mmCIF file of N, CA and C in Angstrom:
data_model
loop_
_atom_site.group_PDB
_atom_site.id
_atom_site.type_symbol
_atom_site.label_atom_id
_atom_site.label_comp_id
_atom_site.label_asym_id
_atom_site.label_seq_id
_atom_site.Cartn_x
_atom_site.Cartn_y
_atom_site.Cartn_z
ATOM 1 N N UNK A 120 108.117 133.611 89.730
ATOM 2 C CA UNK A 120 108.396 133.451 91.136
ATOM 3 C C UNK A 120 107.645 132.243 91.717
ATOM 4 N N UNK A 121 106.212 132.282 90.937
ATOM 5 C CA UNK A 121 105.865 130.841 91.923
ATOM 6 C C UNK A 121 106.549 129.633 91.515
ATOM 7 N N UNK A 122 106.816 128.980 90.376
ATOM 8 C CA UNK A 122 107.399 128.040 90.019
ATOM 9 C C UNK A 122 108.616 127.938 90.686
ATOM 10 N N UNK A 123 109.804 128.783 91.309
ATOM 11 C CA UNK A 123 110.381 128.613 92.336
ATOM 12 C C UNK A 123 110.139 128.058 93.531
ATOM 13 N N UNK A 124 109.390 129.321 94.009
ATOM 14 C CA UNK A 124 108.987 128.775 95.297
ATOM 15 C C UNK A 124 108.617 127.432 95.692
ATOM 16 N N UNK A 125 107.485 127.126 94.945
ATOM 17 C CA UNK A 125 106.869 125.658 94.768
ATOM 18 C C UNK A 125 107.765 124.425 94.663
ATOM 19 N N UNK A 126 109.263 125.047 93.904
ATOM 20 C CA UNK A 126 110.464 123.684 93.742
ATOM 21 C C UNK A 126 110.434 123.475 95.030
ATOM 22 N N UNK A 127 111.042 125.102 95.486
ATOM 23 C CA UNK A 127 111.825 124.825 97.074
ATOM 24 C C UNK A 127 111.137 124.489 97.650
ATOM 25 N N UNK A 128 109.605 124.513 98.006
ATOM 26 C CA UNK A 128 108.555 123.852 99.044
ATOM 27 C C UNK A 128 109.079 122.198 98.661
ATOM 28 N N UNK A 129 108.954 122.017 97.231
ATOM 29 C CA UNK A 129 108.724 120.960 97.100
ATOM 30 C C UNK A 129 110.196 119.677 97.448
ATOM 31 N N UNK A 130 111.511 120.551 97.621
ATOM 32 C CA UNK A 130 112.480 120.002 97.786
ATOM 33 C C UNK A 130 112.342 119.927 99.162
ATOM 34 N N UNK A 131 111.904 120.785 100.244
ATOM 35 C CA UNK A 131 111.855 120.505 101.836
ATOM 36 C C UNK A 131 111.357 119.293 102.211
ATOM 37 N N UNK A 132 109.899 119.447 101.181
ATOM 38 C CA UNK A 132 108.862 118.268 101.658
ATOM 39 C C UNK A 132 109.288 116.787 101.425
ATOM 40 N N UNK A 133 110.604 116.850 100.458
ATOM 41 C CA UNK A 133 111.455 115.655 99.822
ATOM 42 C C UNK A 133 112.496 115.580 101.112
ATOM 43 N N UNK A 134 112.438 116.469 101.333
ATOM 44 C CA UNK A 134 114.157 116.077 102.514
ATOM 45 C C UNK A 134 113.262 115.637 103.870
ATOM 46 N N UNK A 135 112.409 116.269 104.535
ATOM 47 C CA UNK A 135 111.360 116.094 105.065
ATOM 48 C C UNK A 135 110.558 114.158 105.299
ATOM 49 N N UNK A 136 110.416 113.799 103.929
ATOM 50 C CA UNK A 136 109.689 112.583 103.821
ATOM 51 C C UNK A 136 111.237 111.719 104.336
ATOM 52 N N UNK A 137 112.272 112.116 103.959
ATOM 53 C CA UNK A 137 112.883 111.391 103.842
ATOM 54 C C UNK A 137 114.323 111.161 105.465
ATOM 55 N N UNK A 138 113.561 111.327 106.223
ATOM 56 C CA UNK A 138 114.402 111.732 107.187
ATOM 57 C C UNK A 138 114.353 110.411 108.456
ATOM 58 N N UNK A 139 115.261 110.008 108.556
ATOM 59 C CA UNK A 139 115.774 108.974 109.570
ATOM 60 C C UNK A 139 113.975 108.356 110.149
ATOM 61 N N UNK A 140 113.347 107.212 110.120
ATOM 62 C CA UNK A 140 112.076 107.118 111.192
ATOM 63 C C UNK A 140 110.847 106.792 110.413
ATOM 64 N N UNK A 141 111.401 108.035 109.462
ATOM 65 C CA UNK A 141 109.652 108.427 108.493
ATOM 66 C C UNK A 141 109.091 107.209 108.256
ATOM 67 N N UNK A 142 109.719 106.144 108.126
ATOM 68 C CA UNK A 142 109.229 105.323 107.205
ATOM 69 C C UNK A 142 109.702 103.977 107.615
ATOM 70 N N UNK A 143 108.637 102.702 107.453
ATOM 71 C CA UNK A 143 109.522 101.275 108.419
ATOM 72 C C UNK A 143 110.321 100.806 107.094
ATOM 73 N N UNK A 144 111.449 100.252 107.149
ATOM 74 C CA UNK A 144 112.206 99.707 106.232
ATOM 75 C C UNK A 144 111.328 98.539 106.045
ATOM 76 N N UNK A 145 111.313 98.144 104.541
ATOM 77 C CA UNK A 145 110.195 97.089 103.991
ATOM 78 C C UNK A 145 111.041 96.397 103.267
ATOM 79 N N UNK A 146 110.937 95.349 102.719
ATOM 80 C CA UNK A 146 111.467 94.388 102.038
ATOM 81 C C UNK A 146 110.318 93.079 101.611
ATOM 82 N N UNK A 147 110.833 92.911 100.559
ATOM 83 C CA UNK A 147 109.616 91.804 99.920
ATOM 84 C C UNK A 147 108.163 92.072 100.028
ATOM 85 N N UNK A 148 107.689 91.000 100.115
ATOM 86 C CA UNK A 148 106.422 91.088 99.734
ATOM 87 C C UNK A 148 105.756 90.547 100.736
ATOM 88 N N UNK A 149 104.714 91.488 101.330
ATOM 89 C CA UNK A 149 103.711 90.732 102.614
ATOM 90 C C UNK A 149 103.234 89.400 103.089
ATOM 91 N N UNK A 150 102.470 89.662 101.442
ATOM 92 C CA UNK A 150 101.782 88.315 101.241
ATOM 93 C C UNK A 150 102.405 87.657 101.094
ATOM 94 N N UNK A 151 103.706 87.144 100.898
ATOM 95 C CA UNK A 151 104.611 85.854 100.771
ATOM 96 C C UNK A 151 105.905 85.784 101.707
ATOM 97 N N UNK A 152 105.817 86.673 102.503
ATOM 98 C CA UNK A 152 106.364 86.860 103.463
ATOM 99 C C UNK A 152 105.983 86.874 104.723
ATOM 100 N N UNK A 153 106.858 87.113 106.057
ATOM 101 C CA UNK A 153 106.730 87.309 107.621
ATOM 102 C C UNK A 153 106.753 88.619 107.560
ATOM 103 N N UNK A 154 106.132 89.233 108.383
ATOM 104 C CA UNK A 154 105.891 91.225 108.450
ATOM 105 C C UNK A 154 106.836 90.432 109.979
ATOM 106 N N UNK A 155 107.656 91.347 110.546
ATOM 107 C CA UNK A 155 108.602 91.744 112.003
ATOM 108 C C UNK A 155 108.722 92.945 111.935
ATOM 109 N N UNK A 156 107.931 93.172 113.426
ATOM 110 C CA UNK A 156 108.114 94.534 114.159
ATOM 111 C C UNK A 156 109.343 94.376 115.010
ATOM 112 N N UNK A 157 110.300 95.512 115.571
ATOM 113 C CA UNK A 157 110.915 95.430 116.870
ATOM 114 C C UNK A 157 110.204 96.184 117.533
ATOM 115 N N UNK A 158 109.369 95.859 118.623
ATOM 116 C CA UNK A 158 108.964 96.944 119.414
ATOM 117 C C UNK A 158 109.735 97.252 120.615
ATOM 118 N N UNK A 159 110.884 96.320 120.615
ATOM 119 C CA UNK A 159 112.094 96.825 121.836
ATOM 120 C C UNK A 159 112.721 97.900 121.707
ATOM 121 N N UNK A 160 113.447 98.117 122.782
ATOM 122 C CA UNK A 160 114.320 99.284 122.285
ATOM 123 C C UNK A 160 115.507 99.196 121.870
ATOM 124 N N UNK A 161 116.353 98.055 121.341
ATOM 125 C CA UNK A 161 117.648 97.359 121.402
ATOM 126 C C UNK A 161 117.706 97.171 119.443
ATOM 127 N N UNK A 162 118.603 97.186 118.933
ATOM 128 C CA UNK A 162 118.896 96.491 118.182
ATOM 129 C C UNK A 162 118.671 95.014 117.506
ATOM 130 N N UNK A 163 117.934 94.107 116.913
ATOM 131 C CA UNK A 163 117.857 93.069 117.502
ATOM 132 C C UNK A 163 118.392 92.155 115.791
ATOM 133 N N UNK A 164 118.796 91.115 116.188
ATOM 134 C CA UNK A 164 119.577 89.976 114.952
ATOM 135 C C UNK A 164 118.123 89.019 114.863
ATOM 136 N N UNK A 165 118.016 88.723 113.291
ATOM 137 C CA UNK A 165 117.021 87.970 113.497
ATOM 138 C C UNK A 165 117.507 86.540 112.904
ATOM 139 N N UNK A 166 116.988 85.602 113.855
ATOM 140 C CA UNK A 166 117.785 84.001 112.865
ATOM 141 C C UNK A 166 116.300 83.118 112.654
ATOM 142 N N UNK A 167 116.706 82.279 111.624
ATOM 143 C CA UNK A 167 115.706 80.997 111.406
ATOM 144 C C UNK A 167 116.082 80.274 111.880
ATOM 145 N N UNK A 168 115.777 79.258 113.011
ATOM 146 C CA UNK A 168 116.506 77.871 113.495
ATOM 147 C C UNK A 168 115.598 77.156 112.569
ATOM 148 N N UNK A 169 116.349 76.148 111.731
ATOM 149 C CA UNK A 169 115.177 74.503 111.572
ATOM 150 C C UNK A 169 115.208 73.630 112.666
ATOM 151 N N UNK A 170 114.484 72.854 112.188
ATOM 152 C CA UNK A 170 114.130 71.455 112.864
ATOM 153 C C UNK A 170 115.603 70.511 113.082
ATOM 154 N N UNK A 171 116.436 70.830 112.360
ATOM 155 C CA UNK A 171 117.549 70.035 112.430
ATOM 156 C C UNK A 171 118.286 70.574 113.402
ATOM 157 N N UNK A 172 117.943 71.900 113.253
ATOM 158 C CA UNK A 172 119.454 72.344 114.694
ATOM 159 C C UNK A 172 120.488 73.582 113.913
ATOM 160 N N UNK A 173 119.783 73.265 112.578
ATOM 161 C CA UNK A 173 120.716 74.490 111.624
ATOM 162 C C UNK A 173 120.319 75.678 111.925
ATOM 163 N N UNK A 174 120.976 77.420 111.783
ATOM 164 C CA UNK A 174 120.728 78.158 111.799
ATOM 165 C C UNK A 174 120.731 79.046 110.593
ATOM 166 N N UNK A 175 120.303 80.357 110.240
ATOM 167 C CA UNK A 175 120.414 81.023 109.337
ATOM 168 C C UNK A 175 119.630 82.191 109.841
ATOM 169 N N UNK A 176 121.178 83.571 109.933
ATOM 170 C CA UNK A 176 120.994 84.663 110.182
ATOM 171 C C UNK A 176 120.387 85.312 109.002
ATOM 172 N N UNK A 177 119.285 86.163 109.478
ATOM 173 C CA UNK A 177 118.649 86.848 107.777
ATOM 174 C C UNK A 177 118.633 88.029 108.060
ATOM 175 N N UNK A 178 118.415 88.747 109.023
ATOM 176 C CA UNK A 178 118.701 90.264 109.190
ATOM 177 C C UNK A 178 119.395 90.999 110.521
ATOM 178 N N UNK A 179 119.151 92.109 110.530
ATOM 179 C CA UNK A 179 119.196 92.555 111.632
ATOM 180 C C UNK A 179 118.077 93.921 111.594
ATOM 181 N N UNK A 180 117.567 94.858 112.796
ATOM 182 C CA UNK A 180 116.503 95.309 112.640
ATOM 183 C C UNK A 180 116.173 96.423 113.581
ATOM 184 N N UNK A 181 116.925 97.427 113.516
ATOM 185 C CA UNK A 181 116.837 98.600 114.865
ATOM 186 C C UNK A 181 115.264 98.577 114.975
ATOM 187 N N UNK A 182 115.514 99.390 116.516
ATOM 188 C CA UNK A 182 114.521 99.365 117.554
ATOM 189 C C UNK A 182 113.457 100.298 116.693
ATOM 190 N N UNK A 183 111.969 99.636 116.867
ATOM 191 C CA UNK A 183 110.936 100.551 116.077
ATOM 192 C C UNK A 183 111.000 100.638 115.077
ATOM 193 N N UNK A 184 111.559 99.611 114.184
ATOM 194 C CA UNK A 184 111.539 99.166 112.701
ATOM 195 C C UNK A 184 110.742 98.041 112.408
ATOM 196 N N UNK A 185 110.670 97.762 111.073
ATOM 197 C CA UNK A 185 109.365 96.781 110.481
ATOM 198 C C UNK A 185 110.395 96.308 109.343
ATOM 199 N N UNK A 186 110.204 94.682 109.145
ATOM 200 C CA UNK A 186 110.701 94.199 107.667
ATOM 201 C C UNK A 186 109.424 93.636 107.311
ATOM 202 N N UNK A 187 109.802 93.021 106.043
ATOM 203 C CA UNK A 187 109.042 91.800 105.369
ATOM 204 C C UNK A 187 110.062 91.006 105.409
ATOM 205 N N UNK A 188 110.398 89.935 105.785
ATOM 206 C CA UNK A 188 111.239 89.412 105.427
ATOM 207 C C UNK A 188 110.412 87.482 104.431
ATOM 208 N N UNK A 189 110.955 87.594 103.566
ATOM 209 C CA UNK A 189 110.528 86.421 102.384
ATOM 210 C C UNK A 189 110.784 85.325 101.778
ATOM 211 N N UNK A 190 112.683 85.664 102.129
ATOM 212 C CA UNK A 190 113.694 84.621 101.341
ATOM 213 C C UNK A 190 113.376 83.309 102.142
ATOM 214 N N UNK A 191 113.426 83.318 103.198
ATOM 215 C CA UNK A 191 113.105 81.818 103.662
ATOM 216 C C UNK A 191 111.828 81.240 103.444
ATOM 217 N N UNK A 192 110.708 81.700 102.442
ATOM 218 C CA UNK A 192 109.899 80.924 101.675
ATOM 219 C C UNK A 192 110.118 80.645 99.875
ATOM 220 N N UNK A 193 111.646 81.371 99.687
ATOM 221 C CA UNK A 193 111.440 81.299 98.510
ATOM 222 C C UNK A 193 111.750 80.219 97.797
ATOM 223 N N UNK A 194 111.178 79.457 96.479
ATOM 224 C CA UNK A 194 111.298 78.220 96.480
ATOM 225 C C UNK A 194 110.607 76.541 96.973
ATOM 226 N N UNK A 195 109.808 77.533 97.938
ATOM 227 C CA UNK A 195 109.416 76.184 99.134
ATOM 228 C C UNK A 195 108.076 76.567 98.638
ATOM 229 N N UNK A 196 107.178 75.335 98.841
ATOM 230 C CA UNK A 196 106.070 75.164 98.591
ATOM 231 C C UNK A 196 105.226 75.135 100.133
ATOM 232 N N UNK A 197 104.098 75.570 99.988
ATOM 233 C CA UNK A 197 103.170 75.393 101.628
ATOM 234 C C UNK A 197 103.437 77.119 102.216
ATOM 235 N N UNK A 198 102.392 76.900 102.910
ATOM 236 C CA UNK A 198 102.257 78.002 103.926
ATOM 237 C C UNK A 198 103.176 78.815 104.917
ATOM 238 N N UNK A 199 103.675 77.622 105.798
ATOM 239 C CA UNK A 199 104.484 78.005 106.781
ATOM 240 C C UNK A 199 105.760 77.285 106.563
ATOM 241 N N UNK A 200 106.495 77.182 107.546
ATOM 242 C CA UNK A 200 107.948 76.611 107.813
ATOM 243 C C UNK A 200 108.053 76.442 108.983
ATOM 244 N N UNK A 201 108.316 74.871 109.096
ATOM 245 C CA UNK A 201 108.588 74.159 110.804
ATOM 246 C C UNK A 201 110.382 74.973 110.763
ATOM 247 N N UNK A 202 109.919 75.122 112.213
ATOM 248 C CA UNK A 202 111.311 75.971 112.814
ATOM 249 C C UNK A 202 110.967 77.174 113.542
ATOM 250 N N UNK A 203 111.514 77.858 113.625
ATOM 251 C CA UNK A 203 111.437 79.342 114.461
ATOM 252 C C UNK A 203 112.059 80.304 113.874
ATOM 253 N N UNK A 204 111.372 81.402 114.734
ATOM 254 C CA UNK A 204 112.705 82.851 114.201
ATOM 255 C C UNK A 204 112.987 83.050 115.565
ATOM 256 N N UNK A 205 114.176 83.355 115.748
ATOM 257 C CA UNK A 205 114.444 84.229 116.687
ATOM 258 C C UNK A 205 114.715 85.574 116.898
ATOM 259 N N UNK A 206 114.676 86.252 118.016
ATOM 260 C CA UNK A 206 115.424 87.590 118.063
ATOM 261 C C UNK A 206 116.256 87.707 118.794
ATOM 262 N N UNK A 207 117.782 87.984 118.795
ATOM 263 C CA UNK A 207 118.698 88.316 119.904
ATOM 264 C C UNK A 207 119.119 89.347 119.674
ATOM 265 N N UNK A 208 119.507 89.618 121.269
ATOM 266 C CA UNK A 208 119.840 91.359 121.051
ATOM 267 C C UNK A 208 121.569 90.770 120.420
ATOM 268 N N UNK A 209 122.265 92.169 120.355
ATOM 269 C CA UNK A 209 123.392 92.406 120.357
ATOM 270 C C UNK A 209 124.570 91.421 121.244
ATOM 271 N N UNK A 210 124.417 90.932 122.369
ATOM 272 C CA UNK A 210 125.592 90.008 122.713
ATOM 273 C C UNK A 210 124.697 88.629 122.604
ATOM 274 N N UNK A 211 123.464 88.308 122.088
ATOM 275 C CA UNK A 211 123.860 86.885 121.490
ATOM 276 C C UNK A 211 122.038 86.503 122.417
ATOM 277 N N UNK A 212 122.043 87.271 123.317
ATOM 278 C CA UNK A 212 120.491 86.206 124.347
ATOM 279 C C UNK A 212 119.451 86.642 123.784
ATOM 280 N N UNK A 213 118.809 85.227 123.655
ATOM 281 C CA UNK A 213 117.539 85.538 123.068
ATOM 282 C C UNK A 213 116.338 86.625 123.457
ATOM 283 N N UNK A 214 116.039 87.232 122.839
ATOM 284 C CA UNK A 214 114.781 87.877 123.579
ATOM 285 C C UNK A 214 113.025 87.678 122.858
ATOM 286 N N UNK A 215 113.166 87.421 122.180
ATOM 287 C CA UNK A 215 111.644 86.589 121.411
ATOM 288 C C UNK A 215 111.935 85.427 120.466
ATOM 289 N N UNK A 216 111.105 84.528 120.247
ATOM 290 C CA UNK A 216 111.076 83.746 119.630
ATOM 291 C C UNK A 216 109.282 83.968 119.039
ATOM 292 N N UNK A 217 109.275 83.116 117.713
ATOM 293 C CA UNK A 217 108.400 82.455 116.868
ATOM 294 C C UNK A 217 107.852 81.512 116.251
ATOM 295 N N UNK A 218 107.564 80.605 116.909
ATOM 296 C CA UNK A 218 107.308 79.030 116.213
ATOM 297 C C UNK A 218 106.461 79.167 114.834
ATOM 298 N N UNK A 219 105.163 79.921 115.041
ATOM 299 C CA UNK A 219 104.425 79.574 113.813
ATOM 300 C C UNK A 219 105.181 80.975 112.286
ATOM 301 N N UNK A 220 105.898 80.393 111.579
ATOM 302 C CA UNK A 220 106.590 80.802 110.669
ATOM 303 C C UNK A 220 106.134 80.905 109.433
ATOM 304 N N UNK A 221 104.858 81.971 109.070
ATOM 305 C CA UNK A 221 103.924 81.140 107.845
ATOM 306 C C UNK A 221 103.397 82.831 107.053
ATOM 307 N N UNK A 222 103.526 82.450 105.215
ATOM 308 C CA UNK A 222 103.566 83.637 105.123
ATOM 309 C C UNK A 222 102.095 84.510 105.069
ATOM 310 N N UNK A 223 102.317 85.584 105.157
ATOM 311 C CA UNK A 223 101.138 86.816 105.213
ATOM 312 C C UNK A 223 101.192 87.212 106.942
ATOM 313 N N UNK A 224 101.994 86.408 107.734
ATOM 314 C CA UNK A 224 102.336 86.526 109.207
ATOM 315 C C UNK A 224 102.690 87.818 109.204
ATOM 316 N N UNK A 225 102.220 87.953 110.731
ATOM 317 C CA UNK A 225 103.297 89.334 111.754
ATOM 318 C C UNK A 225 103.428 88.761 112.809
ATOM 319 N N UNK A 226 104.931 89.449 113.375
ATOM 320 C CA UNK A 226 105.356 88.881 114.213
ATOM 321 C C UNK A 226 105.624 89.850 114.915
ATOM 322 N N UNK A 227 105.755 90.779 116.103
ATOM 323 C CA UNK A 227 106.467 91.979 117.043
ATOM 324 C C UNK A 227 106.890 91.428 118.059
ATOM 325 N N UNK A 228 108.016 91.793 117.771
ATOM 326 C CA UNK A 228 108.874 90.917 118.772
ATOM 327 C C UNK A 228 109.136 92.117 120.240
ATOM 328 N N UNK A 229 109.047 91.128 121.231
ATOM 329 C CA UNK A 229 109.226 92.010 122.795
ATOM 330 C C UNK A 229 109.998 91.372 123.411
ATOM 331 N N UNK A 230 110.418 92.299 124.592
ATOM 332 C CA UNK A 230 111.697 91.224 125.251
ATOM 333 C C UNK A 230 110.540 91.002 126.337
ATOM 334 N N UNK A 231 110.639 89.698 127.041
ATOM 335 C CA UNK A 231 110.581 89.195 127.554
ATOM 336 C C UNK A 231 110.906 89.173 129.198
#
């Protein structure tokens, strides 16, 4: 009987850990990456502008979530990256920006 019981405790505590919130969605690696909080309450798109004027959408990031996000150092040599991130909500207006773009960063983005 205990070896039962103990599954089923142990299957709750699995459905339990695993439930919408528990946990910030992570990706990559800290240290070679940007850590982004949303601390809004909105949905928010995240883009890289460069220096040229180019853009590049890399995620998106419900409200009270956390990434790593990495790919835009991968390959590149140095610390940071001239350019920005942005955050826009859902129809397109900005609501934070980030100039210093450099990895082992955090960034929590707020509206403004």
């Amino acid at each position: 009987m205990a070896p039962a019981l103990l599954a089923l405790v142990l299957s709750f505590a699995g459905v339990a850990c695993g439930s919408p919130g528990a946990d910030p969605v992570r990706t990559g690696d800290p240290a070679n990456g940007i850590t982004v909080d949303n601390a809004t309450d909105v949905t928010v798109r995240i883009l890289y502008e460069s220096p040229d004027g180019g853009s590049e959408s890399l995620t998106e990031l419900a409200s009270g979530q956390q990434i790593v996000i990495d790919q835009i150092f991968a390959g590149r040599d140095g610390l940071c990256r001239t350019g920005r991130l942005v955050a826009n909500d859902q129809q397109g207006a900005e609501l934070d920006e980030l100039y210093l773009v450099c990895r082992g960063g955090t960034w929590t983005i707020e509206a403004s």
